[in-house]
XYZ file of C-alpha atoms in Angstrom:
676
model
C -3.540 7.128 -18.653
C -2.821 9.312 -21.675
C 0.164 11.642 -21.726
C -0.266 14.762 -23.874
C 3.342 15.813 -24.390
C 4.734 18.712 -26.387
C 7.034 21.709 -26.649
C 6.726 25.414 -27.379
C 9.751 26.763 -29.276
C 10.397 30.488 -29.525
C 13.136 33.052 -30.040
C 12.337 36.763 -29.844
C 12.227 39.064 -32.836
C 15.654 40.686 -33.043
C 17.509 38.200 -30.871
C 21.182 37.737 -31.683
C 22.059 35.414 -34.564
C 24.383 33.350 -32.382
C 21.523 32.731 -29.921
C 19.331 31.380 -32.732
C 22.186 29.138 -33.895
C 22.968 27.859 -30.417
C 19.296 27.212 -29.662
C 18.907 25.224 -32.857
C 22.125 23.229 -32.501
C 21.775 22.445 -28.803
C 18.018 22.231 -28.449
C 15.558 22.261 -31.367
C 17.471 20.085 -33.842
C 18.498 17.293 -31.411
C 14.985 17.179 -29.912
C 13.363 16.761 -33.341
C 15.954 14.165 -34.379
C 15.335 12.021 -31.300
C 11.548 12.323 -31.487
C 11.737 11.335 -35.163
C 13.534 8.131 -34.155
C 10.687 7.227 -31.762
C 7.601 7.146 -34.033
C 5.493 5.573 -31.272
C 5.855 8.713 -29.127
C 3.207 11.247 -30.065
C 3.793 14.920 -29.429
C 2.595 18.467 -30.059
C 4.727 21.309 -31.431
C 4.458 25.056 -31.389
C 6.965 27.204 -33.275
C 6.710 30.993 -33.104
C 6.821 32.836 -36.409
C 10.103 34.583 -35.588
C 11.725 31.166 -35.122
C 10.021 29.777 -38.241
C 11.409 32.679 -40.285
C 14.928 31.821 -39.078
C 14.523 28.075 -39.634
C 13.262 28.562 -43.188
C 16.498 30.381 -44.013
C 18.932 28.366 -41.906
C 17.567 24.860 -41.246
C 14.523 24.098 -43.413
C 15.283 20.395 -42.974
C 14.092 20.592 -39.372
C 10.674 21.830 -40.461
C 10.569 19.171 -43.182
C 11.221 16.513 -40.557
C 8.368 17.878 -38.434
C 6.182 17.853 -41.550
C 6.999 14.183 -42.137
C 6.094 13.321 -38.526
C 2.848 15.248 -38.980
C 1.956 13.226 -42.076
C 2.542 9.936 -40.286
C 0.218 11.035 -37.458
C 2.934 11.370 -34.832
C 2.643 15.095 -34.132
C 0.277 18.025 -34.426
C 1.057 21.736 -34.782
C -0.337 24.557 -32.658
C -1.026 28.001 -34.010
C -0.566 31.236 -32.061
C 0.196 34.885 -32.593
C 2.815 34.833 -35.353
C 5.384 36.955 -33.532
C 4.445 35.659 -30.053
C 2.574 38.645 -28.609
C 0.842 38.649 -25.256
C -2.566 38.351 -26.880
C -4.783 40.102 -24.280
C -2.774 43.350 -24.372
C -2.850 43.949 -28.131
C -5.953 45.149 -30.025
C -8.345 42.409 -31.121
C -7.792 43.245 -34.802
C -4.097 42.496 -34.274
C -4.803 39.303 -32.323
C -6.881 38.006 -35.199
C -4.321 39.174 -37.754
C -1.389 37.533 -35.971
C -3.247 34.241 -35.435
C -4.417 34.170 -39.051
C -0.850 34.828 -40.188
C 0.547 31.771 -38.368
C -2.454 29.573 -39.186
C -2.074 30.449 -42.870
C 1.585 29.452 -42.779
C 0.731 26.138 -41.098
C -1.945 25.430 -43.718
C 0.348 26.325 -46.623
C 3.583 24.742 -45.412
C 2.474 21.769 -43.323
C -0.792 21.187 -45.212
C -2.547 20.995 -41.861
C -5.431 22.892 -40.290
C -4.385 23.838 -36.733
C -6.983 23.105 -34.075
C -5.218 24.379 -30.961
C -3.375 27.526 -29.986
C -0.388 28.350 -27.809
C -1.125 31.439 -25.710
C 2.030 33.564 -25.423
C 3.361 33.366 -21.836
C 0.009 31.723 -21.018
C -1.331 35.199 -20.213
C -5.067 34.610 -20.060
C -8.017 36.968 -19.905
C -11.568 35.608 -20.338
C -12.416 37.790 -23.347
C -9.884 35.795 -25.410
C -12.485 33.042 -25.854
C -14.413 35.153 -28.377
C -11.291 36.072 -30.337
C -10.120 32.468 -30.521
C -13.553 31.235 -31.543
C -13.578 33.776 -34.381
C -10.252 32.287 -35.523
C -11.662 28.737 -35.545
C -9.616 27.586 -32.535
C -10.901 24.498 -30.698
C -8.587 24.337 -27.668
C -5.708 25.860 -25.764
C -3.428 24.935 -22.865
C -3.072 26.834 -19.595
C -1.368 26.154 -16.295
C -2.737 24.566 -13.181
C -2.230 28.004 -11.621
C -5.031 29.358 -13.810
C -7.398 26.669 -12.566
C -6.361 27.137 -8.933
C -7.003 30.880 -9.291
C -10.539 29.959 -10.293
C -10.956 27.785 -7.203
C -10.313 24.307 -8.608
C -8.690 21.722 -6.353
C -5.511 20.038 -7.571
C -6.919 16.523 -7.805
C -9.356 17.544 -10.535
C -6.711 18.893 -12.906
C -6.633 16.102 -15.457
C -8.367 15.806 -18.803
C -9.756 19.079 -20.109
C -12.558 21.563 -19.479
C -14.800 23.866 -21.487
C -14.862 27.604 -20.865
C -17.246 30.149 -22.382
C -17.639 33.850 -23.179
C -20.893 35.276 -24.591
C -21.804 31.868 -25.959
C -18.442 31.175 -27.606
C -16.683 28.094 -26.200
C -13.132 26.799 -25.962
C -11.567 23.618 -24.572
C -8.757 24.221 -22.069
C -6.198 21.619 -20.998
C -4.470 22.169 -17.632
C -0.671 21.852 -17.915
C 0.620 19.724 -15.045
C 2.685 21.808 -12.648
C 4.352 18.687 -11.237
C 5.517 17.616 -14.693
C 6.626 21.156 -15.613
C 9.124 21.072 -12.758
C 10.264 17.465 -13.164
C 10.541 17.259 -16.971
C 13.470 17.197 -17.604
C 14.788 18.305 -14.198
C 14.526 14.954 -12.401
C 15.435 11.384 -13.206
C 13.279 10.100 -16.113
C 11.593 7.632 -13.783
C 10.154 10.359 -11.543
C 7.507 11.706 -13.961
C 6.636 8.117 -14.917
C 6.014 7.287 -11.251
C 3.814 10.361 -10.906
C 1.810 9.375 -13.990
C 1.388 5.846 -12.607
C -0.090 7.272 -9.439
C -2.496 9.376 -11.511
C -3.435 6.351 -13.625
C -4.323 4.343 -10.536
C -6.535 7.214 -9.330
C -8.027 8.467 -12.603
C -7.990 5.573 -15.034
C -8.510 6.568 -18.667
C -7.870 10.282 -18.286
C -5.024 12.494 -19.466
C -2.176 14.566 -18.100
C -0.746 17.428 -20.157
C 2.846 18.643 -20.256
C 3.586 21.213 -22.953
C 6.275 23.695 -21.968
C 9.251 25.678 -23.234
C 11.288 23.630 -25.680
C 14.410 25.517 -24.571
C 14.483 23.523 -21.338
C 15.528 20.570 -23.535
C 19.035 21.786 -24.251
C 19.319 25.578 -24.117
C 18.754 26.354 -20.452
C 21.947 26.159 -18.354
C 23.142 22.582 -17.874
C 20.331 20.999 -19.872
C 22.142 20.086 -23.110
C 24.505 17.728 -21.325
C 21.723 16.323 -19.146
C 19.094 15.869 -21.876
C 21.292 14.668 -24.747
C 24.769 13.642 -23.606
C 23.350 11.910 -20.522
C 20.436 10.741 -22.728
C 17.601 11.944 -20.482
C 15.186 12.378 -23.394
C 15.859 8.960 -24.893
C 15.538 7.300 -21.494
C 12.237 9.094 -20.941
C 10.882 7.977 -24.323
C 12.049 4.413 -23.660
C 10.215 4.400 -20.334
C 7.054 5.631 -22.060
C 7.261 2.732 -24.518
C 8.074 0.249 -21.762
C 4.933 1.305 -19.849
C 2.608 1.517 -22.833
C 0.307 -1.150 -21.386
C -1.091 1.551 -19.083
C 0.460 4.784 -20.410
C -0.139 6.060 -23.945
C 0.943 9.239 -25.699
C -1.603 11.128 -27.771
C -1.738 14.386 -29.647
C -4.063 16.815 -27.945
C -6.735 17.016 -30.624
C -6.672 13.229 -30.930
C -7.503 13.048 -27.224
C -10.352 15.543 -27.651
C -11.906 13.338 -30.316
C -11.921 10.274 -28.062
C -12.627 11.790 -24.636
C -15.351 14.033 -23.259
C -14.564 17.199 -21.274
C -14.573 17.114 -17.481
C -17.127 19.898 -17.384
C -17.587 23.665 -17.599
C -15.083 25.928 -15.860
C -14.415 29.666 -15.932
C -10.822 30.853 -15.687
C -9.889 34.258 -14.230
C -7.139 36.551 -15.490
C -3.893 34.707 -14.785
C -0.625 33.361 -16.110
C 1.775 30.723 -14.872
C 2.670 30.953 -11.203
C 6.098 32.572 -11.610
C 4.734 35.152 -14.035
C 1.973 36.069 -11.607
C 4.611 36.528 -8.899
C 6.800 38.721 -11.113
C 3.873 40.858 -12.265
C 2.175 41.131 -8.888
C -0.742 38.925 -9.911
C -1.770 40.467 -13.228
C 0.350 40.798 -16.362
C -0.729 44.365 -17.094
C 0.915 45.418 -13.830
C 4.220 45.335 -15.726
C 3.039 48.531 -17.418
C 2.754 50.299 -14.065
C 5.873 48.677 -12.584
C 8.032 49.633 -15.579
C 7.124 52.988 -17.201
C 9.466 51.986 -20.030
C 7.265 48.944 -20.761
C 4.200 51.168 -20.634
C 5.764 53.596 -23.101
C 6.543 50.752 -25.516
C 3.039 49.330 -25.125
C 1.333 52.674 -25.723
C 3.627 53.351 -28.690
C 2.424 50.045 -30.109
C -1.233 51.001 -29.566
C -0.575 54.382 -31.201
C 0.806 52.740 -34.344
C -1.936 50.100 -34.367
C -4.582 52.828 -34.243
C -2.886 54.594 -37.155
C -3.108 51.390 -39.203
C -6.630 50.477 -38.125
C -8.454 47.283 -39.092
C -7.293 45.492 -42.252
C -9.817 45.912 -45.069
C -11.764 42.881 -46.225
C -10.313 43.226 -49.704
C -6.693 43.509 -50.780
C -4.653 45.881 -48.622
C -2.204 48.376 -50.118
C 1.332 47.020 -50.269
C 2.823 49.696 -47.968
C 0.123 48.992 -45.392
C 0.794 45.238 -45.574
C 4.459 45.892 -44.893
C 3.597 48.344 -42.117
C 1.264 45.796 -40.511
C 4.009 43.164 -40.556
C 6.340 45.583 -38.756
C 3.581 46.359 -36.243
C 3.166 42.644 -35.529
C 6.936 42.235 -35.128
C 6.888 45.146 -32.685
C 4.294 43.257 -30.608
C 6.665 40.370 -29.771
C 6.168 40.005 -26.016
C 9.736 39.691 -24.750
C 10.655 43.380 -24.187
C 7.311 44.196 -22.541
C 8.006 42.421 -19.221
C 10.710 40.990 -16.981
C 11.125 37.812 -14.951
C 13.940 35.261 -14.859
C 14.724 36.144 -18.475
C 16.216 39.516 -19.395
C 13.061 40.878 -21.010
C 12.751 44.639 -20.872
C 16.306 44.988 -19.534
C 17.679 43.643 -22.833
C 18.250 46.805 -24.827
C 18.596 45.043 -28.175
C 15.080 43.598 -27.845
C 13.593 46.991 -26.947
C 15.462 48.666 -29.802
C 14.129 46.138 -32.311
C 10.567 46.525 -31.030
C 10.784 50.301 -31.385
C 12.468 49.977 -34.780
C 9.564 47.918 -36.077
C 6.921 50.245 -34.641
C 8.655 53.384 -35.924
C 9.204 51.762 -39.321
C 5.505 50.868 -39.485
C 4.602 54.500 -38.820
C 7.154 55.775 -41.356
C 5.743 53.466 -44.033
C 2.252 54.842 -43.447
C 3.542 58.421 -43.672
C 5.365 57.866 -46.980
C 2.248 58.946 -48.857
C 2.525 62.428 -47.286
C 4.614 64.804 -49.349
C 7.173 66.651 -47.212
C 7.747 69.173 -45.860
C 5.047 68.915 -43.220
C 4.840 69.324 -39.449
C 2.021 68.727 -36.976
C 1.324 68.417 -33.288
C -1.302 66.587 -31.278
C -2.138 66.654 -27.578
C -3.708 63.645 -25.876
C -3.092 61.197 -23.053
C -0.507 59.076 -24.860
C 0.633 56.948 -21.901
C -2.867 56.652 -20.372
C -1.964 58.112 -16.972
C -4.702 60.755 -16.968
C -2.398 63.573 -18.126
C -1.963 64.846 -21.659
C 1.286 64.559 -23.577
C 2.297 66.389 -26.748
C 3.553 64.729 -29.910
C 5.361 66.857 -32.478
C 6.006 65.142 -35.816
C 7.530 65.827 -39.165
C 8.800 63.371 -41.765
C 12.129 63.015 -39.913
C 11.391 63.277 -36.189
C 8.689 62.337 -33.689
C 9.074 64.054 -30.312
C 6.902 62.942 -27.380
C 6.792 65.572 -24.602
C 5.402 65.112 -21.080
C 4.557 68.527 -19.544
C 3.411 66.884 -16.302
C 6.650 64.902 -15.915
C 9.162 67.718 -15.623
C 8.458 68.981 -19.126
C 10.615 66.084 -20.257
C 11.047 64.332 -23.578
C 9.499 60.870 -23.254
C 10.634 59.718 -26.659
C 12.674 61.112 -29.540
C 12.359 59.064 -32.727
C 14.491 59.435 -35.830
C 12.061 58.177 -38.438
C 14.424 57.359 -41.364
C 16.511 55.115 -39.107
C 13.613 53.635 -37.155
C 15.365 54.528 -33.903
C 14.055 55.744 -30.548
C 17.089 57.736 -29.397
C 15.825 57.893 -25.808
C 15.024 54.190 -25.338
C 16.661 53.838 -21.925
C 15.898 52.367 -18.506
C 15.908 53.591 -14.938
C 17.734 51.667 -12.232
C 15.235 50.255 -9.771
C 15.176 47.573 -7.046
C 14.311 44.021 -8.072
C 13.452 41.333 -5.535
C 16.306 39.126 -6.740
C 18.880 41.831 -5.959
C 18.764 40.544 -2.381
C 19.993 37.175 -3.644
C 23.154 38.513 -5.269
C 24.977 38.418 -1.941
C 23.792 34.870 -1.173
C 25.222 31.524 -2.280
C 24.935 30.658 -5.946
C 23.697 27.324 -7.260
C 25.365 25.367 -10.016
C 23.136 23.998 -12.785
C 23.845 20.357 -11.894
C 23.451 18.663 -8.531
C 25.791 15.691 -8.150
C 24.201 14.648 -4.899
C 20.697 14.309 -6.347
C 21.748 13.583 -9.949
C 19.450 16.127 -11.460
C 19.654 19.633 -12.847
C 18.315 22.738 -11.174
C 15.445 24.532 -12.891
C 16.251 27.899 -14.403
C 13.768 29.429 -11.950
C 15.935 28.303 -9.017
C 19.330 28.896 -10.604
C 21.342 31.678 -8.960
C 24.496 32.512 -10.836
C 26.468 35.721 -11.235
C 28.138 36.346 -14.592
C 30.765 38.624 -13.039
C 32.182 39.497 -9.638
C 31.247 42.603 -7.713
C 27.748 43.064 -9.111
C 26.556 44.324 -5.729
C 28.615 47.474 -6.341
C 26.336 48.301 -9.257
C 23.082 48.085 -7.289
C 22.322 51.797 -7.566
C 18.760 53.065 -7.763
C 17.374 56.169 -9.420
C 14.951 58.427 -7.571
C 13.354 59.610 -10.810
C 12.620 58.274 -14.266
C 15.551 58.714 -16.646
C 13.943 60.804 -19.350
C 15.526 63.626 -21.367
C 15.378 67.402 -20.980
C 15.354 67.066 -17.184
C 16.196 70.225 -15.227
C 18.641 69.838 -12.318
C 19.996 72.291 -9.744
C 23.014 71.329 -7.600
C 25.508 72.847 -5.215
C 28.812 73.661 -6.869
C 30.793 71.008 -4.987
C 28.938 68.079 -6.588
C 31.139 65.498 -8.358
C 30.443 63.285 -11.356
C 30.879 60.215 -9.149
C 28.212 61.462 -6.754
C 25.833 62.281 -9.608
C 26.377 58.884 -11.247
C 25.731 57.047 -7.987
C 22.745 59.204 -6.944
C 24.536 60.589 -3.890
C 23.462 64.202 -4.079
C 20.801 66.673 -3.024
C 18.443 67.932 -5.716
C 17.999 71.632 -4.885
C 15.121 72.367 -7.250
C 11.572 71.045 -7.414
C 11.535 70.677 -11.199
C 12.206 66.947 -11.699
C 8.900 65.083 -12.281
C 6.972 68.294 -11.561
C 4.222 69.761 -13.778
C 5.042 72.486 -16.300
C 2.508 74.695 -18.043
C 2.497 74.413 -21.809
C 1.786 76.715 -24.735
C 2.073 76.216 -28.478
C 3.038 78.666 -31.181
C 2.328 77.449 -34.705
C 3.651 78.721 -37.984
C 3.136 77.409 -41.488
C 6.352 75.378 -41.556
C 7.438 75.465 -37.893
C 6.102 75.286 -34.390
C 7.257 75.861 -30.831
C 6.316 74.263 -27.526
C 6.890 76.530 -24.507
C 7.128 74.764 -21.141
C 7.188 76.869 -17.974
C 7.321 76.274 -14.246
C 7.320 78.625 -11.279
C 9.342 76.563 -8.840
C 11.817 77.029 -6.067
C 15.406 76.283 -5.116
C 16.245 75.068 -1.612
C 19.403 77.128 -1.197
C 21.131 76.541 2.156
C 17.769 76.144 3.852
C 16.134 79.133 2.174
C 13.468 78.774 -0.519
C 14.420 80.820 -3.567
C 11.575 81.380 -6.080
C 12.714 80.643 -9.622
C 10.911 80.614 -12.958
C 12.212 78.219 -15.584
C 10.989 78.197 -19.157
C 12.192 76.073 -22.042
C 11.044 76.477 -25.618
C 11.362 73.589 -28.074
C 11.256 74.624 -31.723
C 11.043 72.339 -34.756
C 10.540 73.049 -38.422
C 9.119 70.908 -41.182
C 12.353 70.323 -43.067
C 15.018 69.317 -40.540
C 15.811 66.580 -38.034
C 16.717 69.067 -35.333
C 15.283 70.515 -32.138
C 16.265 73.963 -30.859
C 15.839 74.395 -27.102
C 15.903 77.884 -25.561
C 16.260 78.044 -21.779
C 15.448 81.006 -19.581
C 15.977 81.124 -15.803
C 14.670 83.977 -13.671
C 15.619 84.394 -10.011
C 12.742 86.204 -8.272
C 14.371 86.466 -4.832
C 16.363 89.653 -5.397
C 19.539 88.022 -4.070
C 22.261 86.183 -6.028
C 22.709 82.434 -5.585
C 25.664 80.225 -6.530
C 24.345 77.029 -8.126
C 24.941 74.589 -10.958
C 22.195 74.227 -13.546
C 22.240 70.970 -15.516
C 20.063 69.572 -18.298
C 19.987 65.779 -18.421
C 19.623 63.742 -21.598
C 19.528 59.950 -21.773
C 20.589 58.716 -25.211
C 20.412 55.012 -25.928
C 22.850 53.546 -28.423
C 22.733 50.046 -29.877
C 25.675 48.863 -27.770
C 29.005 49.838 -26.207
C 30.870 48.315 -29.162
C 34.155 50.110 -29.996
C 32.667 51.515 -33.219
C 30.167 53.493 -31.128
C 31.552 56.453 -29.198
C 31.130 59.920 -27.739
C 33.023 62.881 -29.191
C 33.534 66.259 -27.535
C 34.854 69.526 -28.931
C 35.740 71.999 -26.221
C 38.578 73.241 -24.073
C 41.644 71.232 -25.093
C 40.345 70.418 -28.578
C 38.380 67.392 -29.753
C 38.430 64.068 -27.926
C 36.793 60.694 -28.541
C 35.593 58.519 -25.655
C 34.429 54.939 -25.380
C 30.841 54.464 -24.232
C 32.268 52.531 -21.284
C 34.047 55.623 -19.943
C 32.974 58.381 -17.596
C 33.511 61.734 -19.292
C 34.329 65.141 -17.808
C 34.791 68.105 -20.128
C 35.016 71.889 -19.929
C 33.769 74.667 -22.197
C 32.066 72.222 -24.551
C 30.946 73.660 -27.871
C 29.747 70.437 -29.458
C 29.308 66.820 -28.460
C 28.069 63.923 -30.524
C 27.123 60.318 -29.981
C 28.131 58.088 -32.875
C 26.027 54.947 -33.263
C 27.885 53.273 -36.116
C 25.809 50.119 -35.612
C 22.724 52.043 -36.781
C 24.573 54.627 -38.871
C 23.185 57.523 -36.807
C 24.827 60.535 -35.156
C 23.115 62.587 -32.444
C 24.863 65.936 -31.997
C 24.423 68.670 -29.363
C 25.509 72.290 -29.930
C 25.757 74.899 -27.150
C 25.932 78.676 -27.404
C 27.103 79.179 -23.804
C 29.746 76.520 -23.414
C 28.925 74.228 -20.485
C 30.961 71.787 -18.504
C 30.031 68.220 -19.365
C 29.445 65.083 -17.389
C 28.616 61.857 -19.180
C 28.539 58.258 -18.031
C 27.116 54.884 -19.057
C 24.011 53.837 -17.163
C 23.972 50.112 -16.440
C 21.413 47.930 -14.716
C 21.823 44.636 -12.871
C 19.177 42.159 -13.935
C 18.418 38.458 -14.134
C 18.707 36.440 -17.323
C 18.503 32.721 -18.116
C 22.298 32.507 -17.788
C 22.547 34.405 -14.507
C 22.690 37.874 -13.000
C 24.325 40.342 -15.366
C 25.129 43.985 -15.948
C 23.543 45.591 -19.015
C 24.320 48.887 -20.716
C 21.097 50.823 -21.148
C 22.017 54.342 -22.227
C 24.559 57.133 -21.993
C 23.664 59.921 -19.575
C 24.607 63.372 -20.898
C 24.629 66.310 -18.459
C 25.759 69.686 -19.794
C 25.964 71.920 -16.733
C 26.594 75.590 -16.104
C 28.004 76.920 -12.783
C 26.056 80.140 -12.219
C 25.994 83.137 -9.974
C 22.351 83.746 -10.716
C 21.243 87.267 -9.839
C 18.199 87.844 -12.025
C 17.926 86.226 -15.444
C 20.027 83.872 -17.574
C 19.483 82.291 -20.982
C 21.109 79.587 -23.079
C 20.366 77.591 -26.231
C 20.862 73.891 -26.980
C 20.484 72.534 -30.498
C 20.041 68.800 -31.126
C 20.675 67.523 -34.650
C 20.136 63.914 -35.745
C 21.626 62.585 -38.954
């Protein structure tokens, strides 16, 4: 029996520096050191480009050690998308570009031609075969779940198979599910016993286990288990002890000495847990999380602007823009499972920063001032959106979704100011009230897999399980009774009197030479004490070519002929880098100017100006009001799973200027947003 053993090591683009350091100190470095001391154990490595970039600056000796093992024939290196994208959901030109980028690094640094590829999150779609063949890839590794989805029985999942697309072929090695959940989560003897059973049944075949390197030291409880309790060394020693029947090989070495098991076609799939989280198909994350869809379609928008790299030398600004595009394709903020994923604001912010920066670099050649608008189905839901752009701002407007602002980008800072999340139910929320498991089981002398670990990082998380009935966009039009409180609004305990949230608005454009206006209008109704009151709401957004500001003119018209006592509120969701003390909210109104922490709920009266200071990014977003409103503001936090347990995450600050009205016929107000 031949064991094809290896690890995939990755940290997301934009992850915190201390996470990189901890991962290297507790996981990557000790693993490489121990493997280096066992030259008879052959292995396969994959390092994502974002991790390589960090290692080159902070621990180049680790890569040099891997290079030495490569030269002595102990290891091989897999290529992949440089910044670990989910390959099927990015354009083919970008797939090829990202793979070529990592393969070129491997050739230049390791002096090795990679033969195999690591597929990010093992998200497979059959058309990938052609892309990989074009990149010179000979093989990849996918889970047993992929093969089961195609109808293969478990007993056949050894060795490797050939798959095909339009005549292009690729070898595929099934990753053993049994070994994925026992290495290193059981006693070292358990996977050896399983391999012995396979050897007795299969003879000279192979079993593959290549999985996340972070399980060897970074996942909860694993550093002590793998290194202090010497799991990895014991496992390697058992492999050597049983070498009369069990050998380790690199994957390509095995391909050169063993024939494939046959031809097999794999359906769209990922590993079993991922398929459960996504509902069976990775792209479902884009329908489950509109925020993920927005990020994905923003990425496609920028990729289309860049187009296909020319065969000859590309302009320097386009090279830099393409690198930022690739960084913005890092998969982590596009989905959510046991890891934080899309709920981790810092990963979303970095993805948007790279995509916006890529666009800004391409637009540098345009001499300001300029302004333009385009209407098309940006988010691919069958309804057109509007994009208004100048050199400083990009405003994405959704007439069919309450006439809301989908995205407000400040181009010089590379910041999406409205990069927030809505609070929604997750299946694991039901587990928060149940018993929590510790990462180490004394009774069974093994650690619990991260997929089974239930741990709360703070008490009382169930009190924060609040769910939104609408998507938290900006420029949302609310109507309430006058007895509503901030606490009720924050916790979604109120009656929405109007039918304007998520509803379609008509749209018109007025264009000037250096300015333009978007007029959104809806003939709706107010449910006022059981009576339907017809009401027309229009809002006009005006931008000019020179400034980073948006002027919003509101007009309400009561068509009923009778006065109504209501509160009109306009909701904005502004996402700051963090709730760090240097970031704050400032109000100027009745009682003078006050400064609030982003952790506070805010109530103000007769507000003339409010601003959100994001000192982390060096950006201020200010709101000015001509008819001074009352103000409610509060942090919006979600409860989500991460590798270290259930946690609360700040997503954005909700801003609600609101005007108590006795609305007889018509009423107008202006809001001016200035970004600097």
